[in-house]
mmCIF file of C-alpha atoms and ligand atoms in Angstrom:
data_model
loop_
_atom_site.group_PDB
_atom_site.id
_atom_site.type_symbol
_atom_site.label_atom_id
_atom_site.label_comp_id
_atom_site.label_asym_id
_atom_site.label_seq_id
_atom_site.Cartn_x
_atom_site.Cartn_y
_atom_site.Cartn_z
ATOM 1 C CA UNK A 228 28.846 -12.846 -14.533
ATOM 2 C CA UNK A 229 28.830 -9.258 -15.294
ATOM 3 C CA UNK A 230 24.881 -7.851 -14.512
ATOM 4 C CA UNK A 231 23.402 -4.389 -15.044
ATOM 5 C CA UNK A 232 25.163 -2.193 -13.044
ATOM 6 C CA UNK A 233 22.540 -0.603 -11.850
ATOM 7 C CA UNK A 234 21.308 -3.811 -9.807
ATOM 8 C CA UNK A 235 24.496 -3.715 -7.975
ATOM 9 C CA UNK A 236 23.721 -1.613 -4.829
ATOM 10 C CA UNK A 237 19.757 -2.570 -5.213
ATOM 11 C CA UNK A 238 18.156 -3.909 -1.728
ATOM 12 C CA UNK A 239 15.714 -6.892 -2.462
ATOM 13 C CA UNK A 240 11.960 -5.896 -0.941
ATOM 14 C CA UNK A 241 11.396 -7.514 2.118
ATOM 15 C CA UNK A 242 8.127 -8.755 2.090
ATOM 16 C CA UNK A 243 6.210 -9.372 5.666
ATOM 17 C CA UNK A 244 7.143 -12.738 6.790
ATOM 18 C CA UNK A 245 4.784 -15.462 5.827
ATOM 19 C CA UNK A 246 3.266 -17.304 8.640
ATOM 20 C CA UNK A 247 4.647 -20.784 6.669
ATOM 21 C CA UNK A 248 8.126 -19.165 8.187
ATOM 22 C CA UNK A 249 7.161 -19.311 11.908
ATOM 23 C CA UNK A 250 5.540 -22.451 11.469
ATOM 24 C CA UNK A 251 8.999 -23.610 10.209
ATOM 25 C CA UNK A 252 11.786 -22.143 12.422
ATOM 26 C CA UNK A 253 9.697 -21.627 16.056
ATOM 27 C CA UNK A 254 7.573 -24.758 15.205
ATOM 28 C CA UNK A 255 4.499 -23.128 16.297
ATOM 29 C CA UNK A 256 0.807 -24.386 15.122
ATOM 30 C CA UNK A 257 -0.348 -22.209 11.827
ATOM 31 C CA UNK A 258 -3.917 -21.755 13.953
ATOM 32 C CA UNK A 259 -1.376 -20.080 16.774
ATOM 33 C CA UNK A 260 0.108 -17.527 14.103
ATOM 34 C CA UNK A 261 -1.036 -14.309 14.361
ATOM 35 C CA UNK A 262 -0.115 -11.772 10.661
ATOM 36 C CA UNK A 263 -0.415 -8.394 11.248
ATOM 37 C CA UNK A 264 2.803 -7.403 9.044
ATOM 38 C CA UNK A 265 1.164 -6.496 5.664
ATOM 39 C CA UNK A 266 -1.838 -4.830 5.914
ATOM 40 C CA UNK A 267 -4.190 -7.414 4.774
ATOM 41 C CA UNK A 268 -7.516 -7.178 5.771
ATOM 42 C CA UNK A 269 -8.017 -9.325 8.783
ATOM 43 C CA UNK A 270 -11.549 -10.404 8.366
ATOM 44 C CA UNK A 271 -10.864 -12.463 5.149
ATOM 45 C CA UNK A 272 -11.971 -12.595 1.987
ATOM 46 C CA UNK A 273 -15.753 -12.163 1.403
ATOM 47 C CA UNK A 274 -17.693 -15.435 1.218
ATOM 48 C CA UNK A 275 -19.124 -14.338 -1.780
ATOM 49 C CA UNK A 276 -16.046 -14.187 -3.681
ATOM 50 C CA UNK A 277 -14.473 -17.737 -1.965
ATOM 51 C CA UNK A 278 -18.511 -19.028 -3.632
ATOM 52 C CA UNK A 279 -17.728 -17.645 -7.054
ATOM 53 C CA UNK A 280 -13.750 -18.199 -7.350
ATOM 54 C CA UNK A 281 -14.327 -21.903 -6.071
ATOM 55 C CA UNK A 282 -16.583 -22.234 -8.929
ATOM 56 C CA UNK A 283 -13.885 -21.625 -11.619
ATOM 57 C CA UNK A 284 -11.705 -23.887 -10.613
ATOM 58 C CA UNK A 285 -12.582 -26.419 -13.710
ATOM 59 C CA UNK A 286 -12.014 -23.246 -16.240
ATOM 60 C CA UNK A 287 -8.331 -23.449 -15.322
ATOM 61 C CA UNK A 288 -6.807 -24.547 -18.799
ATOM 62 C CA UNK A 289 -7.701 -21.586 -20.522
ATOM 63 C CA UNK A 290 -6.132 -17.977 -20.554
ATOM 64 C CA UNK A 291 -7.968 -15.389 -19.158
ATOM 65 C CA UNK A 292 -10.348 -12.529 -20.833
ATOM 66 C CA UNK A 293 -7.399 -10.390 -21.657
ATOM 67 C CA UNK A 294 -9.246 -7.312 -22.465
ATOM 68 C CA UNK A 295 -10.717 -7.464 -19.035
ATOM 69 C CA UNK A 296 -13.690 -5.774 -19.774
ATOM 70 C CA UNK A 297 -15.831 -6.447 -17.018
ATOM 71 C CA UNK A 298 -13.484 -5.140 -14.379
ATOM 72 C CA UNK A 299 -12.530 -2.669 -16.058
ATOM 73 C CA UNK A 300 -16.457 -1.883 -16.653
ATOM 74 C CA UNK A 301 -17.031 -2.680 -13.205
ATOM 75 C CA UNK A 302 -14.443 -0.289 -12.008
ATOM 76 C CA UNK A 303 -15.096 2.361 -14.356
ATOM 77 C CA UNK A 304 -19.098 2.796 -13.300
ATOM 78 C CA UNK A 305 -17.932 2.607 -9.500
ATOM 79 C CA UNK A 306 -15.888 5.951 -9.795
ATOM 80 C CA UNK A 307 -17.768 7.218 -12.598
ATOM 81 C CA UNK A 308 -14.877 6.590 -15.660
ATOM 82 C CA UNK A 309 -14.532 5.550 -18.952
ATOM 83 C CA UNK A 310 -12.987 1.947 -19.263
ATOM 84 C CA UNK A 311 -10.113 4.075 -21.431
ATOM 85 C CA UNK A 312 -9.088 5.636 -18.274
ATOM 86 C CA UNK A 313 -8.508 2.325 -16.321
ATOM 87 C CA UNK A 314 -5.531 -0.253 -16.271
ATOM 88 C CA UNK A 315 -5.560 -3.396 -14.562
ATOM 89 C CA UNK A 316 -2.139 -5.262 -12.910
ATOM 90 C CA UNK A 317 -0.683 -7.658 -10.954
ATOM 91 C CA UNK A 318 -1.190 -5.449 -7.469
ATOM 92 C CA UNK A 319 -0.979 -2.016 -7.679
ATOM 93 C CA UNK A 320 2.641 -2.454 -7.775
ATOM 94 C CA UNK A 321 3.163 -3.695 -11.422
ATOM 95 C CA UNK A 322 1.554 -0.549 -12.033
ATOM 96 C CA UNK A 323 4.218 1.515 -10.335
ATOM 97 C CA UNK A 324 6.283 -0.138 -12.653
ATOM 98 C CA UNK A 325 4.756 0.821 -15.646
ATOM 99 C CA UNK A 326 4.591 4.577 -14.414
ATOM 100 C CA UNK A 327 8.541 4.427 -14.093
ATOM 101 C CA UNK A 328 9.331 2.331 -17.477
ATOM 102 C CA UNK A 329 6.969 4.901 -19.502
ATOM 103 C CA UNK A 330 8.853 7.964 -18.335
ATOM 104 C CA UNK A 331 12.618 6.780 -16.773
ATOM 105 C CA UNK A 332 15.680 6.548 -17.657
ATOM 106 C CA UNK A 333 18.915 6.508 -16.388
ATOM 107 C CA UNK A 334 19.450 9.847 -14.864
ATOM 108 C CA UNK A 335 15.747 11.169 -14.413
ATOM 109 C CA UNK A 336 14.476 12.054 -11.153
ATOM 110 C CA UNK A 337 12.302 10.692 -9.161
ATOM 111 C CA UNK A 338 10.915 12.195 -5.949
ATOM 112 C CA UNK A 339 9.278 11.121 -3.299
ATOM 113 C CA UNK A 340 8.894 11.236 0.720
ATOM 114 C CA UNK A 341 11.661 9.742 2.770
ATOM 115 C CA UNK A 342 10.178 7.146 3.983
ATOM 116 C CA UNK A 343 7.703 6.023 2.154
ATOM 117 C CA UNK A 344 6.490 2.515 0.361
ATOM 118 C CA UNK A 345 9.642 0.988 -0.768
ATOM 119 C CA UNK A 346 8.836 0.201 -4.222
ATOM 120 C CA UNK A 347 8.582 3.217 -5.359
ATOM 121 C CA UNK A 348 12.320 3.911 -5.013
ATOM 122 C CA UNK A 349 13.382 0.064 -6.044
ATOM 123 C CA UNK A 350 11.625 0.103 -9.505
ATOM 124 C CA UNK A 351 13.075 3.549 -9.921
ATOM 125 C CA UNK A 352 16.875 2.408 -9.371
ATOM 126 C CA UNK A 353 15.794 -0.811 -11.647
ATOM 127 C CA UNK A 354 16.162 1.604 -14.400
ATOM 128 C CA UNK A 355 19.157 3.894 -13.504
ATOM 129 C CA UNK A 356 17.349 6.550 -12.125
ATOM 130 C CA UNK A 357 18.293 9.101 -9.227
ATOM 131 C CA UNK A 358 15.953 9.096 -6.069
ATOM 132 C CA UNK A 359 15.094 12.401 -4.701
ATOM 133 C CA UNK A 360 13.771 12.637 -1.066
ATOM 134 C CA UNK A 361 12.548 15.244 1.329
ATOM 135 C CA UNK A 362 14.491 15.434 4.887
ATOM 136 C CA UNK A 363 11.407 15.170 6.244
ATOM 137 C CA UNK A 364 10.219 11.491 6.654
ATOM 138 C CA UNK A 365 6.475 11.979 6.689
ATOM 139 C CA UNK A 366 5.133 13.732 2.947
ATOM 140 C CA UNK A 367 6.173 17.298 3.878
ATOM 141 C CA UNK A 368 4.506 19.492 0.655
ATOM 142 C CA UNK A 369 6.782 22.720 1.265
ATOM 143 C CA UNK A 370 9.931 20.459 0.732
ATOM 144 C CA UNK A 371 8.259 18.977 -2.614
ATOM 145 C CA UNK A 372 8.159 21.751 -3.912
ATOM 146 C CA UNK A 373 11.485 23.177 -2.705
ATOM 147 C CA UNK A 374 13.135 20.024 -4.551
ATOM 148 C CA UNK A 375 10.809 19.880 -7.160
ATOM 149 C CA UNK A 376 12.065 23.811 -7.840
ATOM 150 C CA UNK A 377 15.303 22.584 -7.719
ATOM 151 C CA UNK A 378 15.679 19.150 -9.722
ATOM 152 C CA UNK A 379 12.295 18.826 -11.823
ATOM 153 C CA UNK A 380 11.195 15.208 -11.701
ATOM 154 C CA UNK A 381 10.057 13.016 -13.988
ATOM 155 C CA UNK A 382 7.978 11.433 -11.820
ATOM 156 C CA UNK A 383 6.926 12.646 -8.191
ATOM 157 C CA UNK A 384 5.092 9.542 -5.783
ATOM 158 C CA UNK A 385 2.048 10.941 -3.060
ATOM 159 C CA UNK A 386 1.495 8.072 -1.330
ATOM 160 C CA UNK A 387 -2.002 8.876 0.003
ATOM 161 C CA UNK A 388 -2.219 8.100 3.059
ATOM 162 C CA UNK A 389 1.585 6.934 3.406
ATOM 163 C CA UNK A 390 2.718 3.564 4.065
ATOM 164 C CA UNK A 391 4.798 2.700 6.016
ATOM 165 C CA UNK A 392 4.169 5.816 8.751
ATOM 166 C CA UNK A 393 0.212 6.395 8.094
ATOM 167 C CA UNK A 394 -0.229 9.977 7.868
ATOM 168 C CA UNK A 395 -2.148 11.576 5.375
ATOM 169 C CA UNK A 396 -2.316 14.932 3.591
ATOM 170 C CA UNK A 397 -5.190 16.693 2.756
ATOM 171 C CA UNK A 398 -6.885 16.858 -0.646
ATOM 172 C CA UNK A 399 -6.834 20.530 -0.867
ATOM 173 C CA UNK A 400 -2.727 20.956 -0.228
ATOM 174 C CA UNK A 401 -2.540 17.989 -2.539
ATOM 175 C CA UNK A 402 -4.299 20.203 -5.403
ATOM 176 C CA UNK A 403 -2.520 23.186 -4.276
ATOM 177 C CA UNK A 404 0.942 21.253 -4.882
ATOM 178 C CA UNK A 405 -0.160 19.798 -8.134
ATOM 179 C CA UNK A 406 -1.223 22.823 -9.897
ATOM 180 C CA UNK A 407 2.461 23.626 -9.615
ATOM 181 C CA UNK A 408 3.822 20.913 -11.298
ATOM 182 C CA UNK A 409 4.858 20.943 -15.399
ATOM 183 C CA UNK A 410 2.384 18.550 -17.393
ATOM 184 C CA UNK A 411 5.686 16.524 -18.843
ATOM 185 C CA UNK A 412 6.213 14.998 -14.626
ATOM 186 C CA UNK A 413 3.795 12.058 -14.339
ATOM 187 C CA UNK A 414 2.173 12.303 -10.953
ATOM 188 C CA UNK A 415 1.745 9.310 -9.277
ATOM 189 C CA UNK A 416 -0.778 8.763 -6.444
ATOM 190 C CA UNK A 417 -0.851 6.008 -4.828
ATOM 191 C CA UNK A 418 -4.332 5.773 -3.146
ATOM 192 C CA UNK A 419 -3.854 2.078 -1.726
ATOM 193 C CA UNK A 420 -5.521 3.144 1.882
ATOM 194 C CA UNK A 421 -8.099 5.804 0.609
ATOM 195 C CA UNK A 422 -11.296 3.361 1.547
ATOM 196 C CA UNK A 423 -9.953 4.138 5.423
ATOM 197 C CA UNK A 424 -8.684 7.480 4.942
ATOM 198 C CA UNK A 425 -12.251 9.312 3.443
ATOM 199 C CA UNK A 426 -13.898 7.053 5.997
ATOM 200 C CA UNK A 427 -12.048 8.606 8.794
ATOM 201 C CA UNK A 428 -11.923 12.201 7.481
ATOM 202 C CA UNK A 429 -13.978 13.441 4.366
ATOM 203 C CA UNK A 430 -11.084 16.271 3.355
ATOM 204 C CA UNK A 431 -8.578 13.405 2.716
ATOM 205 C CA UNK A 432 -10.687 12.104 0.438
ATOM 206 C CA UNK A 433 -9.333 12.279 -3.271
ATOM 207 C CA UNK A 434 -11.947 11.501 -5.460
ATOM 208 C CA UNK A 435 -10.202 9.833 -9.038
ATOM 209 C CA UNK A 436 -12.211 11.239 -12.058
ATOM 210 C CA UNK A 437 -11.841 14.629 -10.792
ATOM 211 C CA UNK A 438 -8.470 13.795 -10.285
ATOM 212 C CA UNK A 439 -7.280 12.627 -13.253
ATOM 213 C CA UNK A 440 -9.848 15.545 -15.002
ATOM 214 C CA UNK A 441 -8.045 18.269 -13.029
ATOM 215 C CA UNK A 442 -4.329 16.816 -14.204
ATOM 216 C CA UNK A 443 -3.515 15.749 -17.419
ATOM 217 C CA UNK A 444 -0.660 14.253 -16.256
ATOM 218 C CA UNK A 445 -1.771 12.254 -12.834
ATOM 219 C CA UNK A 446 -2.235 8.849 -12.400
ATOM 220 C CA UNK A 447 -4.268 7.730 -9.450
ATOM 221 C CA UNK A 448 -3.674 3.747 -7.971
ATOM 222 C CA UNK A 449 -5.939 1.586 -6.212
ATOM 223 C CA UNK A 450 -5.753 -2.242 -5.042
ATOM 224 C CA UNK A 451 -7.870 -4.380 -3.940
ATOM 225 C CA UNK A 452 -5.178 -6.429 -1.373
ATOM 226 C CA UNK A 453 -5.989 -4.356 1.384
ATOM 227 C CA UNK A 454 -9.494 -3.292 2.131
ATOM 228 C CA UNK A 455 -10.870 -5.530 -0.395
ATOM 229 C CA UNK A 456 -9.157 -8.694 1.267
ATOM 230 C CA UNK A 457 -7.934 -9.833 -2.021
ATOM 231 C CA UNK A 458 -3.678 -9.943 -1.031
ATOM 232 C CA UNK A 459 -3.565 -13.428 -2.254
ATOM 233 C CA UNK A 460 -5.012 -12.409 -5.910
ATOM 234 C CA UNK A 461 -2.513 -9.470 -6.483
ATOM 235 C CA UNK A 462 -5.187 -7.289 -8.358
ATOM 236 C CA UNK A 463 -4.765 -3.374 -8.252
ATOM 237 C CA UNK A 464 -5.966 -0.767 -11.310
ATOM 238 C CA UNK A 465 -4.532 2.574 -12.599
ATOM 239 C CA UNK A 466 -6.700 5.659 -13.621
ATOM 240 C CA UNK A 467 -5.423 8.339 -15.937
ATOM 241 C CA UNK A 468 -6.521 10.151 -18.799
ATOM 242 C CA UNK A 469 -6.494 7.963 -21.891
ATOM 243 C CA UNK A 470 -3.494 8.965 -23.458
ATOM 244 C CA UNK A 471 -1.171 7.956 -20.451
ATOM 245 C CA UNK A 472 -3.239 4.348 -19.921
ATOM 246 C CA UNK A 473 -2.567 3.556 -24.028
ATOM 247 C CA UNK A 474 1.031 3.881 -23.284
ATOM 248 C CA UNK A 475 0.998 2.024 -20.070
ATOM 249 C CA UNK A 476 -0.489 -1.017 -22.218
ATOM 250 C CA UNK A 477 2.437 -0.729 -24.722
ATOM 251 C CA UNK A 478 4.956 -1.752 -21.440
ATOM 252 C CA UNK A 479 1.853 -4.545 -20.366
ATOM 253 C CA UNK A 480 2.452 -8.002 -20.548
ATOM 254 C CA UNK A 481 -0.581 -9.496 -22.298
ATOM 255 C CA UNK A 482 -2.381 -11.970 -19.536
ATOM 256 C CA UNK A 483 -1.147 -10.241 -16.653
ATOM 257 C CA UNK A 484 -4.167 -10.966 -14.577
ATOM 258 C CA UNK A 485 -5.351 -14.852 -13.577
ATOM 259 C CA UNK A 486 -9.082 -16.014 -14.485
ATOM 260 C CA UNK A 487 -9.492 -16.046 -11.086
ATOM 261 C CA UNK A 488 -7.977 -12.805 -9.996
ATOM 262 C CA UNK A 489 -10.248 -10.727 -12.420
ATOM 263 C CA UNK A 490 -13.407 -13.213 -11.409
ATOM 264 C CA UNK A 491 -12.480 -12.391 -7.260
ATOM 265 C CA UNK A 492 -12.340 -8.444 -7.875
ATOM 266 C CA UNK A 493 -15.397 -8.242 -9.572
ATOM 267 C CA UNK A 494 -17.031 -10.502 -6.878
ATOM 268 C CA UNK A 495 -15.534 -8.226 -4.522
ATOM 269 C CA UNK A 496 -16.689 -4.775 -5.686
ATOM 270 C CA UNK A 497 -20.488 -5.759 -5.340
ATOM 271 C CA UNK A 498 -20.157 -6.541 -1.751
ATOM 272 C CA UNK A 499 -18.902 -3.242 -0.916
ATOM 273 C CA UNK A 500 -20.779 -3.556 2.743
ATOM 274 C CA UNK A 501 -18.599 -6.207 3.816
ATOM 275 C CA UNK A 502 -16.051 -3.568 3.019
ATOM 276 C CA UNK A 503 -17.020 -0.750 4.444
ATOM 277 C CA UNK A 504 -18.366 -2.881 7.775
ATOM 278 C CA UNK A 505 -14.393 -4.086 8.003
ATOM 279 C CA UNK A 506 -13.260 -0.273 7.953
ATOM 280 C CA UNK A 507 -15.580 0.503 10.470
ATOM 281 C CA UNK A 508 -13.920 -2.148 12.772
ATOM 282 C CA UNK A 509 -10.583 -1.252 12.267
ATOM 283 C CA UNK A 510 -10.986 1.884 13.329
ATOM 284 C CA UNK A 511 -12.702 0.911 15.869
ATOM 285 C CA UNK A 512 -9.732 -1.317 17.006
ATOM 286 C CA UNK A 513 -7.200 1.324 16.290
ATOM 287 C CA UNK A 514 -8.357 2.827 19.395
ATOM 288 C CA UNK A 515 -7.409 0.599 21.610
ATOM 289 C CA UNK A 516 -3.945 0.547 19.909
ATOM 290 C CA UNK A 517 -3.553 4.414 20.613
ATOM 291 C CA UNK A 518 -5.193 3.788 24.071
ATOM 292 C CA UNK A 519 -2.284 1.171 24.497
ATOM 293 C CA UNK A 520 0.609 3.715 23.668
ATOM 294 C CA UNK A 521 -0.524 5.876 25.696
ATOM 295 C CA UNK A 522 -0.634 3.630 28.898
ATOM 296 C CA UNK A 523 2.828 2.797 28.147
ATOM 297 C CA UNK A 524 4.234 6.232 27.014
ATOM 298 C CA UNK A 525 4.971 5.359 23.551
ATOM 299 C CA UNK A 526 4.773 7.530 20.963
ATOM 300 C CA UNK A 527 2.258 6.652 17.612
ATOM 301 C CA UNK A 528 1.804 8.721 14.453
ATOM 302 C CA UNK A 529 -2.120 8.903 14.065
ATOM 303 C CA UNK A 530 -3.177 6.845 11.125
ATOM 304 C CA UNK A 531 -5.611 7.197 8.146
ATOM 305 C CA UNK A 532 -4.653 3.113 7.114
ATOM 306 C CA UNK A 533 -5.081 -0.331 8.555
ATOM 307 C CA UNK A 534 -1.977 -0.137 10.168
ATOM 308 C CA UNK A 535 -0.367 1.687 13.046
ATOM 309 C CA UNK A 536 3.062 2.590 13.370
ATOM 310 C CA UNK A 537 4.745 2.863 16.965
ATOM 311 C CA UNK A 538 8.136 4.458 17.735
ATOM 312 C CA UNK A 539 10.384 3.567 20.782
ATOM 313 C CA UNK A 540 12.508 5.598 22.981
ATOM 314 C CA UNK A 541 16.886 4.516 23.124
ATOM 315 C CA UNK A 542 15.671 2.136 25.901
ATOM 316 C CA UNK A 543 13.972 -0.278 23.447
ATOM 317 C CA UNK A 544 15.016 -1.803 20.417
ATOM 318 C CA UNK A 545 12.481 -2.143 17.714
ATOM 319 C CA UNK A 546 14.442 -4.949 16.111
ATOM 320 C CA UNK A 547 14.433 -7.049 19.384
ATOM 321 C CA UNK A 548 10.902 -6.420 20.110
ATOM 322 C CA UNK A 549 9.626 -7.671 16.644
ATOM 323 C CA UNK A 550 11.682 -10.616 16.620
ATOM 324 C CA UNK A 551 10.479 -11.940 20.165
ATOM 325 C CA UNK A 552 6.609 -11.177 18.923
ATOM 326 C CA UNK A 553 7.936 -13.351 16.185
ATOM 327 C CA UNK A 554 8.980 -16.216 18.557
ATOM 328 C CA UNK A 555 5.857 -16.084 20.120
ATOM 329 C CA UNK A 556 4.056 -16.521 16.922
ATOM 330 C CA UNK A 557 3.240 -12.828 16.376
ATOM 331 C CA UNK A 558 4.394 -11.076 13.058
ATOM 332 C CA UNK A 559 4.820 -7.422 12.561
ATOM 333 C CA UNK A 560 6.841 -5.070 10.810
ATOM 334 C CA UNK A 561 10.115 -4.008 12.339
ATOM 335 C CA UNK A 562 11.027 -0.702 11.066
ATOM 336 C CA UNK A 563 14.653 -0.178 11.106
ATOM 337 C CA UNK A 564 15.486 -0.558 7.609
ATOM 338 C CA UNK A 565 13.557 2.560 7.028
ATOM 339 C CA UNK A 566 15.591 3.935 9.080
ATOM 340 C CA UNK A 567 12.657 4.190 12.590
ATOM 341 C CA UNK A 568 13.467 2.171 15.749
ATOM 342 C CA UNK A 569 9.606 2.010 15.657
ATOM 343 C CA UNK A 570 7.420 -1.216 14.697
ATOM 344 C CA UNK A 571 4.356 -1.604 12.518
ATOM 345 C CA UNK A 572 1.557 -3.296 13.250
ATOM 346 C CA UNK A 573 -1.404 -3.810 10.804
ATOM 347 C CA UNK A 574 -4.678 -3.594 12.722
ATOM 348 C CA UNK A 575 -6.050 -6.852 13.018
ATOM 349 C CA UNK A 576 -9.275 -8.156 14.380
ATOM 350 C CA UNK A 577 -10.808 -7.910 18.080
ATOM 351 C CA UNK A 578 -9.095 -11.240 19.615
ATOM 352 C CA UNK A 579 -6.170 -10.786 17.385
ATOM 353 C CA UNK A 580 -5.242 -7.720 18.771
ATOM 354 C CA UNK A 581 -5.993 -8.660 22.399
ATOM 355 C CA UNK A 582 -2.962 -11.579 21.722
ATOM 356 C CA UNK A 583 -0.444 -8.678 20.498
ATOM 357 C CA UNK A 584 -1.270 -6.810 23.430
ATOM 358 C CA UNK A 585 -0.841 -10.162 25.836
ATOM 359 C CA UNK A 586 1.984 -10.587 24.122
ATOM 360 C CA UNK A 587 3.999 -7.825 23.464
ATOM 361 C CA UNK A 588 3.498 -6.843 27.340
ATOM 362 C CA UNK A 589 5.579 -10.433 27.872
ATOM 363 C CA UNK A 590 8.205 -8.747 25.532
ATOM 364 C CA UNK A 591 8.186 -5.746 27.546
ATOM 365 C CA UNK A 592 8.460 -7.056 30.962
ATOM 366 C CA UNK A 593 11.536 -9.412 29.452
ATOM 367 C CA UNK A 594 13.358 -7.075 28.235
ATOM 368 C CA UNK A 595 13.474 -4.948 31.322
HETATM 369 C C1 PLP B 1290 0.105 -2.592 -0.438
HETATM 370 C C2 PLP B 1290 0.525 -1.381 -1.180
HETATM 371 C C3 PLP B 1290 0.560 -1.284 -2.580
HETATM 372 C C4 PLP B 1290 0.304 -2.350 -3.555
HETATM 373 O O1 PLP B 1290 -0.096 -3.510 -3.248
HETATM 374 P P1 PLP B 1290 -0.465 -4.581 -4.353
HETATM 375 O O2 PLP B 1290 -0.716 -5.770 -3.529
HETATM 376 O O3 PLP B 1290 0.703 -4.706 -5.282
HETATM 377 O O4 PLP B 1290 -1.668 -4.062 -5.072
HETATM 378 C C5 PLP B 1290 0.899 -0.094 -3.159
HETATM 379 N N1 PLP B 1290 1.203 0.957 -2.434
HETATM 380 C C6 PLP B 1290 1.187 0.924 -1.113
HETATM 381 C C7 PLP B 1290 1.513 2.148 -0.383
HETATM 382 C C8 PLP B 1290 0.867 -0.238 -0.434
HETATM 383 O O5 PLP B 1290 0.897 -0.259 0.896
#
């Protein structure tokens, strides 16, 4: 059968391997598997949203509130919007799709870092359209704007701070940058790590409503699968002026949210302690990560995320490394198809990172 062409030379998203997989093939015990491949917040889901969510479990035969009004409420008073400005989807993601459907086509441009969250270039290629990228891997603003001179774009992606490497640019060059660009490009950032970046440092900060007030055409995302340890309920929201989030629901899929997806992020956003208490550990654990590279001479690329991303020298082999972690019952994200012999490791709690370390110094002395 004959399909889309443009589907032909489209790579499938490789999720982080599920822990169900090394149970499988290394037949290790699931209490023995260690995650830290996706970012997921490591100190599980609040117990006030497992209360409430286990409570709905009987309301199961009927569709959900489809106007989701009291997330979108509950959302809206927490960053000080109108419920017009805010969009709710299945993870951030189906959002991402939405901002390329409403303005691609085949042959627009879309730019973005070089190596930045995957999707961004997928669901742009879904649709026929050409992927413009700096040279520069991490977001380099200068080279934006060179290509931006150059091509236009119909879309631009800031991924704020950047997944997969972790850096982050600062609000003010961010504003600087966007005050350059024509209304008609839809700006996309993608604020899925901004609870750890403006707790780390205030000037990375980009606060939404004054976002979205200051450019017409910007649309800011948030999720709640990372810091709001909610990956299981794929729940993330879009803010933008109103007449951007009226044409996103033209391209929405009515019920595109589960009764007890909307129900969990609602829980969620009133225990915001239990959030902000997690950030606080995971930075205090990243130390010990960059304390780690430096024993062992590795280069790291400070990070504003959950995650920290590690690069090797010729003498080691990302690939290898991340698939003997994996036979020991370790997951973490091997880099190379971004083109990085590096690895990335989400931060993960106290005793959980105290195993990688144990174990990726067994790697290390085995593959000497
Ligand atoms: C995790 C992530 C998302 C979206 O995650 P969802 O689970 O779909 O909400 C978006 N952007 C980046 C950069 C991410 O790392």
């Amino acid at each position: 059968m004959k399909f889309n062409k443009v589907l032909k030379n489209l790579s499938t998203y490789e999720a982080g391997k599920p822990i169900e997989l090394v149970v499988r093939e290394y037949g290790i015990d699931p209490k023995e598997v260690v995650k830290l491949a996706s970012n997921e917040n490591p100190y599980g889901t609040s117990p006030k949203v497992v209360k409430k969510i286990s409570s709905l479990a009987k309301n199961m035969y009927l569709y959900p509130d489809d106007s989701m009004f009291e997330l979108k409420e509950a959302l809206a008073n927490k960053f000080q919007l109108d419920s017009k400005n805010v969009i709710i989807g299945s993870g951030s993601d189906q959002i991402l799709e939405f901002c390329i459907h409403a303005k691609c086509k085949t042959g627009s441009n879309v730019l973005m870092a070089k190596t930045t969250f995957a999707m961004y270039e997928i669901y742009a290629k879904q649709v026929g359209a050409k992927i413009i990228k700096t040279k520069s891997s991490q977001h380099n603003l200068k080279e934006f704007s060179k290509l931006y001179k150059k091509h236009g774009a119909d879309v631009i992606f800031l991924c704020i701070p950047n997944n997969p490497l972790g850096e982050c640019l600062d609000k003010k060059d961010v504003y600087k940058f966007l005050e350059s660009i024509d209304k008609n490009t839809l700006i996309v950032v993608d604020g899925a790590y901004q609870e750890y970046a403006s707790f780390k440092d205030e000037s990375k900060k980009i606060c939404p409503k004054d976002l979205i007030n200051t450019f017409p055409n910007a649309v800011y995302l948030g999720t709640f699968s990372k810091a709001y340890a909610l990956g299981g309920m794929r729940v993330g929201y879009g803010f933008a002026q109103e007449k951007i989030i009226s044409t996103f629901y033209k391209i929405r899929a009515p019920f595109n949210i589960t009764t007890l997806s909307l129900a969990a992020a609602i829980e969620a956003l009133k225990d915001e302690d239990f959030v902000q208490d997690c950030i606080a550990k995971n930075f205090e654990e990243m130390k010990r990560y960059e304390d780690y590279a430096n024993q062992k001479g590795f280069e790291y690329i400070p990070s504003y995320t959950n995650f920290i991303t590690i690069r090797f020298e010729e003498n080691l082999v990302s690939k290898v490394v991340a698939q003997k972690l994996l036979e020991k019952g370790m997951i973490i994200r091997d880099l190379t198809g971004y083109g990085m012999n590096a690895i990335r490791i989400t931060i993960g709690t106290n005793e959980q990172n105290t195993k990688l370390f144990t174990l990726l110094d067994e790697v290390l002395e085995e593959l000497k």
